Coordinates of C-alpha atoms and ligand atoms in Angstrom, one line a residue:
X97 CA 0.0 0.0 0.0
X98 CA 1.8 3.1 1.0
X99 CA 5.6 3.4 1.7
X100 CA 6.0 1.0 4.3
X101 CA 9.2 0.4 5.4
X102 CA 10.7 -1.3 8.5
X103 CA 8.3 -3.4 11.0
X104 CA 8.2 -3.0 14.2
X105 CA 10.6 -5.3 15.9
X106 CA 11.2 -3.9 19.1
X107 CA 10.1 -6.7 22.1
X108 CA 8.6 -5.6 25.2
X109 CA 9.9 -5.1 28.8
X110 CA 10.0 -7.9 30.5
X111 CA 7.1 -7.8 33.4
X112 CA 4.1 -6.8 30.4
X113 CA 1.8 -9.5 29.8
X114 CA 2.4 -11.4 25.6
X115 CA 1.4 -9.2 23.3
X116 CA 0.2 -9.7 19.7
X117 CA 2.2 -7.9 17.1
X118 CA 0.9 -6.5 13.9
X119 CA 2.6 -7.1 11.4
X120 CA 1.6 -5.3 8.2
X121 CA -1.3 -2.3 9.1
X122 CA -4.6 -3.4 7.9
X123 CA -6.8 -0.3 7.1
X124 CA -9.8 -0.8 5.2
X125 CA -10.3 1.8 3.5
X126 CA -6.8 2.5 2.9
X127 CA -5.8 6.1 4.2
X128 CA -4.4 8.7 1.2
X129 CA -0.7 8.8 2.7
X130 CA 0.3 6.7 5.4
X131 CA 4.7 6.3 6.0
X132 CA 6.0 3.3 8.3
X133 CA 8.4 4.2 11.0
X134 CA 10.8 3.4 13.6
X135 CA 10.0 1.2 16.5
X136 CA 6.2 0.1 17.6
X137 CA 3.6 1.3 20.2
X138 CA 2.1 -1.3 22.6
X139 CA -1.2 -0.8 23.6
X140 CA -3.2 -2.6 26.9
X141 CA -5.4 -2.1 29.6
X142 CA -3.2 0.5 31.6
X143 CA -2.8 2.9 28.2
X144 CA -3.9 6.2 29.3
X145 CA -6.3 8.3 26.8
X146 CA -6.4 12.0 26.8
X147 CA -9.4 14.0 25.4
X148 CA -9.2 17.9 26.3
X149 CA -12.9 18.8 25.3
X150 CA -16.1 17.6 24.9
X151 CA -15.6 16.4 21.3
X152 CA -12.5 14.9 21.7
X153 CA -14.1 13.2 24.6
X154 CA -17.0 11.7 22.8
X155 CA -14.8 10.6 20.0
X156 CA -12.4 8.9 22.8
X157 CA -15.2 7.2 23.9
X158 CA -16.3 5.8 20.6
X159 CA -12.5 4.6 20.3
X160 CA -12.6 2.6 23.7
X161 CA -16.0 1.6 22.8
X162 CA -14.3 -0.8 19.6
X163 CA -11.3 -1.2 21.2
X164 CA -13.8 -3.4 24.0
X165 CA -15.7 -5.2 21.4
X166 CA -12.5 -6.3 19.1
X167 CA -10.2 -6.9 21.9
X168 CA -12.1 -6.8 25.2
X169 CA -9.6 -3.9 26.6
X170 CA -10.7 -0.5 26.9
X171 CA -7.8 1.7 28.1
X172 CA -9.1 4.7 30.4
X173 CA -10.4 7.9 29.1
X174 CA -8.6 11.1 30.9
X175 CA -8.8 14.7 30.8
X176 CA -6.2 16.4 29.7
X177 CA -3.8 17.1 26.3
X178 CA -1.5 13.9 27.2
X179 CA 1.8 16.6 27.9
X180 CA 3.3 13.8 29.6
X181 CA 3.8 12.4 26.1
X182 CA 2.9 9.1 26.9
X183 CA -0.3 6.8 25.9
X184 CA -2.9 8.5 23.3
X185 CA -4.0 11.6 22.8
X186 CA -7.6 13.0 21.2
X187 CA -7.3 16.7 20.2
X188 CA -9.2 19.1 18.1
X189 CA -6.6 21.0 16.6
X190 CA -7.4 23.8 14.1
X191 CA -3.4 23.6 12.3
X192 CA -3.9 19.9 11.6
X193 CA -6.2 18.5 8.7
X194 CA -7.4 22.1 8.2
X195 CA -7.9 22.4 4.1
X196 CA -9.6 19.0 4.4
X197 CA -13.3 19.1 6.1
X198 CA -13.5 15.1 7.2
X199 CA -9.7 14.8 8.0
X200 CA -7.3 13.6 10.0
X201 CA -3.4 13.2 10.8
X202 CA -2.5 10.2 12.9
X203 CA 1.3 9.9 14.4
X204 CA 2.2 6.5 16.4
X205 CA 5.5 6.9 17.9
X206 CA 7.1 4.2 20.3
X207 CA 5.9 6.1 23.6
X208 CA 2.5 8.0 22.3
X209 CA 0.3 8.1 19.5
X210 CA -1.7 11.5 18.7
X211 CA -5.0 11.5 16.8
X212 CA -5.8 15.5 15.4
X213 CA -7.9 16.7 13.3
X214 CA -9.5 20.7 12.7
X215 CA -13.2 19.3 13.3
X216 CA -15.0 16.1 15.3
X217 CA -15.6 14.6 12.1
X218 CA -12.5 14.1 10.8
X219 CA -11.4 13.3 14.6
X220 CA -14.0 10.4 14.6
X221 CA -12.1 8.3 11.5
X222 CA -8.6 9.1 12.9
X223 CA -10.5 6.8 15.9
X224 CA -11.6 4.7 13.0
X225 CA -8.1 4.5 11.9
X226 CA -6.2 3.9 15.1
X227 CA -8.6 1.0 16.4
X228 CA -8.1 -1.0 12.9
X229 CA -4.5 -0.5 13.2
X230 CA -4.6 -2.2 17.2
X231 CA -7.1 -4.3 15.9
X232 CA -5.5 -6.2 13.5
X233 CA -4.3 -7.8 15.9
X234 CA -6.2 -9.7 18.8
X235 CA -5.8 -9.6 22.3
X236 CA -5.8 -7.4 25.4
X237 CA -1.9 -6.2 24.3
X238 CA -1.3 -5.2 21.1
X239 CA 2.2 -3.6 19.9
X240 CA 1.6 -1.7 16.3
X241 CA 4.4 -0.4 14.0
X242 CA 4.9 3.6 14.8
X243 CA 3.7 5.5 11.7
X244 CA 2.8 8.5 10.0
X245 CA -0.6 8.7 8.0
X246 CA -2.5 12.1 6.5
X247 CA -5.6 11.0 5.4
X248 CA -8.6 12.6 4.1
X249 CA -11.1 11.1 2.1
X250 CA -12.1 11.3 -2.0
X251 CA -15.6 12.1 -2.0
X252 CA -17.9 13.9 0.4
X253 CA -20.8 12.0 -0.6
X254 CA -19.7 8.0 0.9
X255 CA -23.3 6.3 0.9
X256 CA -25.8 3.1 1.1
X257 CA -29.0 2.9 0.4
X258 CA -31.6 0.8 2.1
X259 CA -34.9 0.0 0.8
X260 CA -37.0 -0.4 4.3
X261 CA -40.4 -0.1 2.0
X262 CA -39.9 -3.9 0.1
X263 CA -39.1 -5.2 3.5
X264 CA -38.6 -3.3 6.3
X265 CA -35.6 -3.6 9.3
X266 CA -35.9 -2.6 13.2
X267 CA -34.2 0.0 14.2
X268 CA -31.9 -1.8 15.9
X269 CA -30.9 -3.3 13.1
X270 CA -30.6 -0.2 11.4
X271 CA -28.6 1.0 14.3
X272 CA -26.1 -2.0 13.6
X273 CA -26.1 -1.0 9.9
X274 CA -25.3 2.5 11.0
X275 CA -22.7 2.1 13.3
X276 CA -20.9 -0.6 10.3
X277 CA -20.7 2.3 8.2
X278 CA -19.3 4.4 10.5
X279 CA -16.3 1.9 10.9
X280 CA -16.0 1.9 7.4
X281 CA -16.1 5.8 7.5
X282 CA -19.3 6.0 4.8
X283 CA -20.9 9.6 5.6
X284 CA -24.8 9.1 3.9
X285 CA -27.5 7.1 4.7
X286 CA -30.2 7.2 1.7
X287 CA -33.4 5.5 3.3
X288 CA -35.5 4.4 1.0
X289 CA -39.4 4.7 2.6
X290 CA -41.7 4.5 0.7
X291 CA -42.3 2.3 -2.8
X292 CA -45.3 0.6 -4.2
X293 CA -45.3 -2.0 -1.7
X294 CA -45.3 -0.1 1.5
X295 CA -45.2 3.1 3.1
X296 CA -43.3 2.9 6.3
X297 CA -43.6 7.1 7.5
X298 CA -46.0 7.6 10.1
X299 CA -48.1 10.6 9.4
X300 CA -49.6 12.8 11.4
X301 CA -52.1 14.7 9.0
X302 CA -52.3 11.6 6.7
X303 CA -52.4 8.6 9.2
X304 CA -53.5 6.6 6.2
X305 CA -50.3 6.4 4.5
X306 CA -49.2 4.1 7.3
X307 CA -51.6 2.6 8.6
X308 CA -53.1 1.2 4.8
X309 CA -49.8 2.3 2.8
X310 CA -47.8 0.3 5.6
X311 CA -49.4 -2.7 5.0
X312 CA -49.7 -5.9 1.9
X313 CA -50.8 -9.2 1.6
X314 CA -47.8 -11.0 0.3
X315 CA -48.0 -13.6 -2.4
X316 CA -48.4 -17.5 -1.4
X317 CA -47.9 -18.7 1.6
X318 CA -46.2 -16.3 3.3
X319 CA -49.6 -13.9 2.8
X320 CA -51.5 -16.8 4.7
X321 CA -51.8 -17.8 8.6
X322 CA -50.4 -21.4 8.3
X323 CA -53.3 -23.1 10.6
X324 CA -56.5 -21.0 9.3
X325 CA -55.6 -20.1 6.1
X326 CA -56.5 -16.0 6.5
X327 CA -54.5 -13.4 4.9
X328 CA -52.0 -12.5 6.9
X329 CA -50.7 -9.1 6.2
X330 CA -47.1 -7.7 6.1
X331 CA -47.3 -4.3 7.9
X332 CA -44.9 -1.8 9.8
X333 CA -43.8 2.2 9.7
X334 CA -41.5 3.9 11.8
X335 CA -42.7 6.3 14.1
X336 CA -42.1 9.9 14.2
X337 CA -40.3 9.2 17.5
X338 CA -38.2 6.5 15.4
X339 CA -37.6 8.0 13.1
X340 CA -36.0 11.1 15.0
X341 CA -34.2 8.8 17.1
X342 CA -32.2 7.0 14.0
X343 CA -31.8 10.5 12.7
X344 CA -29.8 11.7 15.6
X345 CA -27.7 8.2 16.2
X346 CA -26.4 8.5 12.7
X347 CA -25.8 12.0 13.2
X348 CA -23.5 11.3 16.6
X349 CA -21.9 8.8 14.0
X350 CA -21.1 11.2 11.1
X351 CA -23.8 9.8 8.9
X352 CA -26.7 12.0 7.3
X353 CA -30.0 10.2 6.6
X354 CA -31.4 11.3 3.6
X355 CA -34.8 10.3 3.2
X356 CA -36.3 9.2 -0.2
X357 CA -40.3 9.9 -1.0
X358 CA -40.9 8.7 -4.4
X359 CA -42.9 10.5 -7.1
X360 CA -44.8 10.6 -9.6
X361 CA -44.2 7.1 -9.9
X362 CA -43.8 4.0 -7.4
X363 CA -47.0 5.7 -5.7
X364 CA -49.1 2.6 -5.3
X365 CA -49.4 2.1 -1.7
X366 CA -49.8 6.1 -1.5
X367 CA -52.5 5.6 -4.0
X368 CA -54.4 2.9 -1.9
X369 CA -54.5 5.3 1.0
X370 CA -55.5 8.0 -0.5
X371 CA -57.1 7.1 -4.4
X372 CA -58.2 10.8 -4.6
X373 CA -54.4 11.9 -5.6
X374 CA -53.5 9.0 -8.2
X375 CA -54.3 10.2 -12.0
X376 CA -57.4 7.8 -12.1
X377 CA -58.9 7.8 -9.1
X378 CA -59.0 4.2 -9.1
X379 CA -58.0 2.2 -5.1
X380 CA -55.6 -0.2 -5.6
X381 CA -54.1 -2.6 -3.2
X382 CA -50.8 -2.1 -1.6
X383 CA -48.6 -4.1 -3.9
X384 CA -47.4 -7.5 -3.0
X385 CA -45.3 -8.2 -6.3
X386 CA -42.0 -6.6 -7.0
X387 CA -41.1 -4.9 -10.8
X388 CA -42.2 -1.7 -12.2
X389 CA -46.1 -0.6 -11.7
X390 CA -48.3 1.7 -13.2
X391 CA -49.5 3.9 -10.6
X392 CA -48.8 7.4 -11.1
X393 CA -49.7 11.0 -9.1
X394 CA -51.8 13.1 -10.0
X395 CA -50.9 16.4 -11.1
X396 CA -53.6 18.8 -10.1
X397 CA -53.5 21.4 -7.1
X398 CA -55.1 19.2 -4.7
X399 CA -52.6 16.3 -5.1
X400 CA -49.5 19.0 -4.9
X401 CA -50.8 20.7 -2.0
X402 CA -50.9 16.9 -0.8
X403 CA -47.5 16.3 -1.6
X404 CA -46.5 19.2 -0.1
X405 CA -48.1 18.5 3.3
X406 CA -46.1 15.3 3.2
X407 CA -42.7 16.9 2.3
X408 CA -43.4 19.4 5.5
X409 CA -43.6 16.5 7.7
X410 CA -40.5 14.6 6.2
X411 CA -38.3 17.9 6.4
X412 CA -39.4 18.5 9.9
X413 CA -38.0 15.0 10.8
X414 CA -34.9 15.2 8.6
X415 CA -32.6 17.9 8.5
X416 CA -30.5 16.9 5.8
X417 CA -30.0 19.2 2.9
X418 CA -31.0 16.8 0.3
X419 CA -34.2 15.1 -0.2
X420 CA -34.3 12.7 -2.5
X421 CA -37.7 12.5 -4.5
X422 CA -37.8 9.4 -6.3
X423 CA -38.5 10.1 -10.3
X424 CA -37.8 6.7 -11.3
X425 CA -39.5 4.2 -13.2
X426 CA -42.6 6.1 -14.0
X427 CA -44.0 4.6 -17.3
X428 CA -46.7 6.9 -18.3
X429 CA -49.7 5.0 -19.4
X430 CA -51.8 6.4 -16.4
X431 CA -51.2 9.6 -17.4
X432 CA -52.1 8.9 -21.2
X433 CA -55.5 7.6 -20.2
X434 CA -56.3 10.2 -17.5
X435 CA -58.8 12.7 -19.0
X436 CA -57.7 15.3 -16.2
X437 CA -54.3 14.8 -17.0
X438 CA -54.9 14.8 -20.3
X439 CA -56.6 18.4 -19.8
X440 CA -54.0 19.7 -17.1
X441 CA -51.3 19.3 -19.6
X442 CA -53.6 21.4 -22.6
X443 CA -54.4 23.9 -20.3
X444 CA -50.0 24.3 -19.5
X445 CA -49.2 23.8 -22.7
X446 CA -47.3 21.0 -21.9
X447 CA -47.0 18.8 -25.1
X448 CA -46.0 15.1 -23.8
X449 CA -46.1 13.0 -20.9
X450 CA -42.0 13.4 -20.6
X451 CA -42.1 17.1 -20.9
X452 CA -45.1 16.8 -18.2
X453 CA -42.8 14.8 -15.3
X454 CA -39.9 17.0 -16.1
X455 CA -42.6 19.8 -15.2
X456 CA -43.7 18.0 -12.3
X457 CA -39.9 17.4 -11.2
X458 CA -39.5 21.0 -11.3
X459 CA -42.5 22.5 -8.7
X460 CA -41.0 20.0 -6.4
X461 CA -37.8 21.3 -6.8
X462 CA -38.7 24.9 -6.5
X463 CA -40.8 23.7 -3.4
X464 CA -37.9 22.2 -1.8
X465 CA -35.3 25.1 -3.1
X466 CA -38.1 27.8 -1.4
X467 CA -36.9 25.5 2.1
X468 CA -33.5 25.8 1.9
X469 CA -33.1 22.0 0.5
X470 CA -31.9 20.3 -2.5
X471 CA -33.5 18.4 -4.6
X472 CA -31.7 14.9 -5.8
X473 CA -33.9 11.8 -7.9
X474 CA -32.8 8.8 -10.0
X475 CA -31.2 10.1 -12.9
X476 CA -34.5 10.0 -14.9
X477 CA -35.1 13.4 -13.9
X478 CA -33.0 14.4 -16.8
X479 CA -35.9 13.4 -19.2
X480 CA -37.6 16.3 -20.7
X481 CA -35.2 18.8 -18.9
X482 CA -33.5 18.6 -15.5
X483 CA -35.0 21.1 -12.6
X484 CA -32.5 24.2 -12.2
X485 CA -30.3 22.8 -8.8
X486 CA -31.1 19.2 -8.9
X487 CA -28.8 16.8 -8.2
X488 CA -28.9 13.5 -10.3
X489 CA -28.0 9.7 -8.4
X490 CA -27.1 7.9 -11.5
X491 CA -28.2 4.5 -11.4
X492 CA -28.7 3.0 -15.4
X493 CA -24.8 2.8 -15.8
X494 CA -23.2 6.1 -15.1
X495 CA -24.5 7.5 -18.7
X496 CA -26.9 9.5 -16.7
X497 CA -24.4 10.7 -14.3
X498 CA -22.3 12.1 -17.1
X499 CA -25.1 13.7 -19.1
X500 CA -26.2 15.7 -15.6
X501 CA -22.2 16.4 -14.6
X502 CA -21.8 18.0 -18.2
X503 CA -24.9 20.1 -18.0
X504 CA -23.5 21.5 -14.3
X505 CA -25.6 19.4 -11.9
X506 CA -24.1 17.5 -9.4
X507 CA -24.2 13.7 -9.4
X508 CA -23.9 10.5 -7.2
X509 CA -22.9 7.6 -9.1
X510 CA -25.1 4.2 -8.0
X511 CA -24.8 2.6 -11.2
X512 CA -26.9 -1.0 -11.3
X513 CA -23.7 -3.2 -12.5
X514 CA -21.0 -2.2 -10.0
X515 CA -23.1 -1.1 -6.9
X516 CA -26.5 -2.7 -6.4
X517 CA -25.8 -5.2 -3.2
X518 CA -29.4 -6.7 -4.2
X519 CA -27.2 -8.9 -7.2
X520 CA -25.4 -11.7 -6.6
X521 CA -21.8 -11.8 -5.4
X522 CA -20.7 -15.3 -6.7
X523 CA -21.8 -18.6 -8.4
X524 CA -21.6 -20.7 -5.2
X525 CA -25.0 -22.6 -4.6
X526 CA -24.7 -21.0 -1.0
X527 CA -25.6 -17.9 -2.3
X528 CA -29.2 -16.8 -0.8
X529 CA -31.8 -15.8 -2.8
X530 CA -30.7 -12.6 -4.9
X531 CA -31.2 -11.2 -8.3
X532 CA -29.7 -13.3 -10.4
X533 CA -26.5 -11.2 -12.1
X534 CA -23.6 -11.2 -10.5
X535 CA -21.8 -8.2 -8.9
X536 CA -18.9 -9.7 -7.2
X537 CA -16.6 -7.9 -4.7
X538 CA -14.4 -7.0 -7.4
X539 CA -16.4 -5.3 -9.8
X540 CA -17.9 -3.5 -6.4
X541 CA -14.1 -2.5 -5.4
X542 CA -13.4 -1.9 -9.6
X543 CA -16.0 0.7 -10.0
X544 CA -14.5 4.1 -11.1
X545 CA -16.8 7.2 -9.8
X546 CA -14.8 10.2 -11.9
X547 CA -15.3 9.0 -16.1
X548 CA -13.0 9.1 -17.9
X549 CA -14.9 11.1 -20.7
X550 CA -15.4 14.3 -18.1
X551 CA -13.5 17.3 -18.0
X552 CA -11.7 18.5 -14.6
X553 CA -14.5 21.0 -13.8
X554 CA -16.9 18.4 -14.7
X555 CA -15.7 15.5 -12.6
X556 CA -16.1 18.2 -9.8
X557 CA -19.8 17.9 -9.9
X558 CA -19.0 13.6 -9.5
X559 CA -19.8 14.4 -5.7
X560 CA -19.2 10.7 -5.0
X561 CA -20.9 7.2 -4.9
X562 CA -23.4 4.5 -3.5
X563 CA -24.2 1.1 -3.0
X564 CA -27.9 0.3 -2.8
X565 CA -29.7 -2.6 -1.4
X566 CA -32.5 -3.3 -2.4
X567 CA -34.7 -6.0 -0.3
X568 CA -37.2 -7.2 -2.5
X569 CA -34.8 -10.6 -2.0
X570 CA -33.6 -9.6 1.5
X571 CA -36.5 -10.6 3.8
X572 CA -34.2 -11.1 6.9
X573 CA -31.3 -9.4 8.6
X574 CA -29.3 -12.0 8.1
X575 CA -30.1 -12.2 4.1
X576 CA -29.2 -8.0 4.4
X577 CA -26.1 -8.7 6.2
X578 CA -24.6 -11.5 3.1
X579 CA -25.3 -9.0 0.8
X580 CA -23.9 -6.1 2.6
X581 CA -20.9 -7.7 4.2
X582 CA -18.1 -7.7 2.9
X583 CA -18.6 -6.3 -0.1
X584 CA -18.9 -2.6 1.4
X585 CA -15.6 -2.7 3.0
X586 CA -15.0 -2.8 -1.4
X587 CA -17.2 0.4 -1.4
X588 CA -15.9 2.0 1.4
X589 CA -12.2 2.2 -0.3
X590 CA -14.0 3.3 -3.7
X591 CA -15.9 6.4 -1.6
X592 CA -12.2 7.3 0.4
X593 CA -9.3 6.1 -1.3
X594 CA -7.2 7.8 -3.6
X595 CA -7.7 6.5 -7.1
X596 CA -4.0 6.0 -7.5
X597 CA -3.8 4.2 -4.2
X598 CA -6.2 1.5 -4.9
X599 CA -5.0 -1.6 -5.2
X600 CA -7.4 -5.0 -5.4
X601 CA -4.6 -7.4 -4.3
X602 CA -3.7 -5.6 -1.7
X603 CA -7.0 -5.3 -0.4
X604 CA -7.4 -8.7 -0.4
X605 CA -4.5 -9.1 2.0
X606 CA -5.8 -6.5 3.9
X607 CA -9.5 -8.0 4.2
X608 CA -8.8 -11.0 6.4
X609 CA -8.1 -8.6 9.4
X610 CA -11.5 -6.4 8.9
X611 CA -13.1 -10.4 9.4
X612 CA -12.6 -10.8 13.0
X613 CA -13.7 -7.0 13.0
X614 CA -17.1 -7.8 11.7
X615 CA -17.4 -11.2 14.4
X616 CA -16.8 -8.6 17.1
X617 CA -19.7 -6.9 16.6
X618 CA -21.6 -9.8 15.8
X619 CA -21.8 -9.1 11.5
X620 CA -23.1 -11.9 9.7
X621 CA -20.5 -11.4 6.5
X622 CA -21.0 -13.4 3.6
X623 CA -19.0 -16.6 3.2
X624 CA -19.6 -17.0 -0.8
X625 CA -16.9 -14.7 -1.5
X626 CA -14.0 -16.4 0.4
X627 CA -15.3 -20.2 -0.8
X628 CA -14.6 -18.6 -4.4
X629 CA -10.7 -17.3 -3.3
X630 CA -10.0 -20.4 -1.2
Ligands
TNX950 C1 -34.7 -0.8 -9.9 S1 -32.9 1.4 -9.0 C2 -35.3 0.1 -9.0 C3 -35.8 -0.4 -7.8 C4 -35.7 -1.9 -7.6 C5 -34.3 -2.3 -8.2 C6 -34.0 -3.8 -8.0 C7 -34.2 2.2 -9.1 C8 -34.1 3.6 -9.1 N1 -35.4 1.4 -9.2 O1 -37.2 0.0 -7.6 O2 -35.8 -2.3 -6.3 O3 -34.3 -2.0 -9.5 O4 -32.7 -4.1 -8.3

């Protein structure tokens, strides 16, 4: 990976208890400078660690929090800046890391290590940092080659996706998914709530949307009680109370939610709550089947000032600047046979369905733009015109992506073949049920954010990348967590690593120490991808 010189060699005083040495650091994702040095720092129970304020504290607490879980030895939190030069220090430090907003410099010498960085942020993955370096090891006493590493990462926008309206998780499982990409230092959470098959906001002024949008029959058996034979629905919504709660736990880890409500299309379980806002005015069911459907908004003043309603609730519970609105997948046939759409669009002088969701697109955006937000949808927003300020997730290739980066609009690259944790991994028969391509760790770790076919200036609107995972396949936890695991430790090194310091083989020998890693806090990973290597 980076200059790495000398090991550490140095062997303890004689009274310590056995240590475990690392060998080789294993970061994961690998840091934009790091230098080897003289000597090695041993870590144990009796290491002191220094936090002078409040943020340093809470980030030194995080620290010992992984240091317990990987090698059941906390070290004791002090106050103080460390002067006596010995053990580790925490410090906010304006001088260090100061051009770079989520930075960090990290020194290990034999007799202290000091963790600095100009914000909490980039404090937090310097703690990252330092507890895979003493983890890659196991054991109470660890003794870690002394090093130099300025790191900072490539893109501000490091995200996953999670589709909780297919199926939906518990918050503690979303907790467990937070805090994993928090250890792999990934910044954005894009939640994906609601979809044709389930609504999962609670809503005050429309309590419908949960309470009939949260619910389906599902298909076959599983939509039956196995001794009577009655439907037996799948239904669930966070609360408000939830909801804020996940919002502020990602936020103590670094991570912005950024919640998705989808429109015009992928409406349907909005549609069977409230028929009077879909463009026929027909009631369907919530959907139990997965694929595209054909339910579409309306586009009439009473169904904006609907939308609307909704969007006040959702920004009220998430502050984050973007709000993602959907766009995708909206075939228009409903609004071809709609009479009042069909009349809307005369009386606009809109002349085709296209031209009429790019107009739609576009009241949302100023809507959202008019609250101090940004508006961000799959890249079919660019059809019929892209709304002034949008931001474009590129997700059909990265065609999309480039089209929206050349016209000035800032992009997030979450193209289907390199990043959609819903597809396969490998061809071993242990694989769960997925869809059935294959995007194997590889192609995940391969994937390229910046084109090549963009200018500098343009590339500069490539604000950075996403995996998704879908869960129309991923019923359980434990289905989420094979898909997930390991392949985002492959993402997480896309989103922060310097393209020039990539390197897939090294990876891989860098991989087996981010396993135990994932035991410790009790990650699932998938085995598929080792059964392939082995
Ligand atoms: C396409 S990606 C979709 C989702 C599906 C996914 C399955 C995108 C914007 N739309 O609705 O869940 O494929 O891989």
């Amino acid at each position: 990976l980076a200059a790495c010189g000398r090991q550490g060699t140095e062997t303890a005083p004689s009274p310590l208890p056995a240590e475990a040495v690392v060998a080789k650091p294993a970061l994961i994702p690998a840091p934009m400078r790091m230098e080897q040095r003289e000597g090695s720092f041993r870590f144990d129970a009796a290491t002191p660690i220094f936090a002078a304020d409040a943020a340093a504290r809470r980030v030194a607490a995080r620290f010992a929090e992984m240091m317990a879980a990987t090698n059941g030895v906390e070290g004791g939190i002090r106050d103080g800046s460390g002067d006596a030069r010995e053990g580790i220090v925490f410090a906010i430090d304006p001088e260090a890391s100061a051009d770079a907003p989520e930075g960090y410099v990290l020194d290990v010498t034999p007799t202290h290590v000091r963790v600095a960085a100009s914000n909490e942020r980039g404090l937090f993955y310097g703690a990252v940092t330092l507890w895979q370096l003493l983890s890659s090891a196991q054991g109470q006493a660890v003794r870690t080659p002394a090093l130099h590493i300025e790191d900072a990462p490539r893109f501000g926008w490091r995200g996953l996706m999670l589709d909780s309206a297919r199926h939906f998780q518990s918050i503690d499982e979303i907790k467990q998914l937070l805090d994993a990409m928090a250890r792999h230092k990934l910044n954005t959470f894009h939640w994906h709530l609601t979809d044709d098959q389930g609504w999962r906001i609670e809503s005050l002024k429309y309590p419908r949307l949960h309470e009939v949008g949260g619910c389906r029959i599902p298909a076959g058996e599983a939509g039956l009680e196995p001794r009577t034979g009655e439907p037996r629905p799948y239904c669930g919504y966070y609360t408000q109370d939830q909801i804020r709660d996940v919002v502020a736990y990602a936020a103590e880890r670094h991570i912005t939610v950024v919640p998705e409500f989808d429109m015009p299309g992928h409406v349907q379980a909005v549609v069977a709550a409230y028929p009077q806002y879909g463009s026929l005015g027909d009631t369907p069911p919530v959907s139990n089947e997965w694929g595209v459907h054909p339910y579409l908004f309306n586009v009439d003043e009473d169904t904006f000032g609907f939308i609307e309603d909704v969007l006040d609730e959702i920004l009220a519970l998430f502050p984050s600047q973007y709000i993602h609105i959907g766009g995708d997948e909206a075939v228009k046939d409903q609004w071809q046979a709609s009479a009042s759409v069909q009349a809307r669009m005369r009386e606009l002088g809109i002349a085709d369905e296209t031209a009429l969701q790019s107009w739609f697109i576009k009241r949302i955006e100023a809507y959202l733009s008019g609250k101090g937000r940004r508006l961000l949808g799959w890249d079919e927003i660019l059809d019929g015109g892209i709304a002034p300020n949008a931001t474009v997730m590129s997700w059909r290739g990265t065609e999309g992506g480039i089209a929206a980066a050349r016209s000035g609009h800032d992009v997030v690259m979450t193209p289907g073949s390199h990043l959609y944790l819903d597809f396969l991994q490998t061809a071993s028969p242990n694989e769960p049920p997925g869809r059935p391509v294959q995007v194997p760790m590889e192609k995940v770790y391969d994937f390229e954010p910046v084109p090549d076919v963009l200018t500098a200036e343009q590339g500069r609107h490539i604000l950075g990348v996403q995996a998704n995972v879908w869960t129309e396949h991923m019923r359980t936890w434990e289905r989420m967590q094979h898909a997930i695991f390991p392949r985002i430790a492959a993402l997480a090194e896309v989103a922060w690593t310097p393209a020039e310091r990539k390197d897939y083989a090294d990876f891989l020998a860098r991989l087996p120490a981010q396993l135990p890693r994932y035991r410790a806090f009790g990650i699932a990973y998938a085995q598929t991808p080792f059964e392939v290597m082995a």
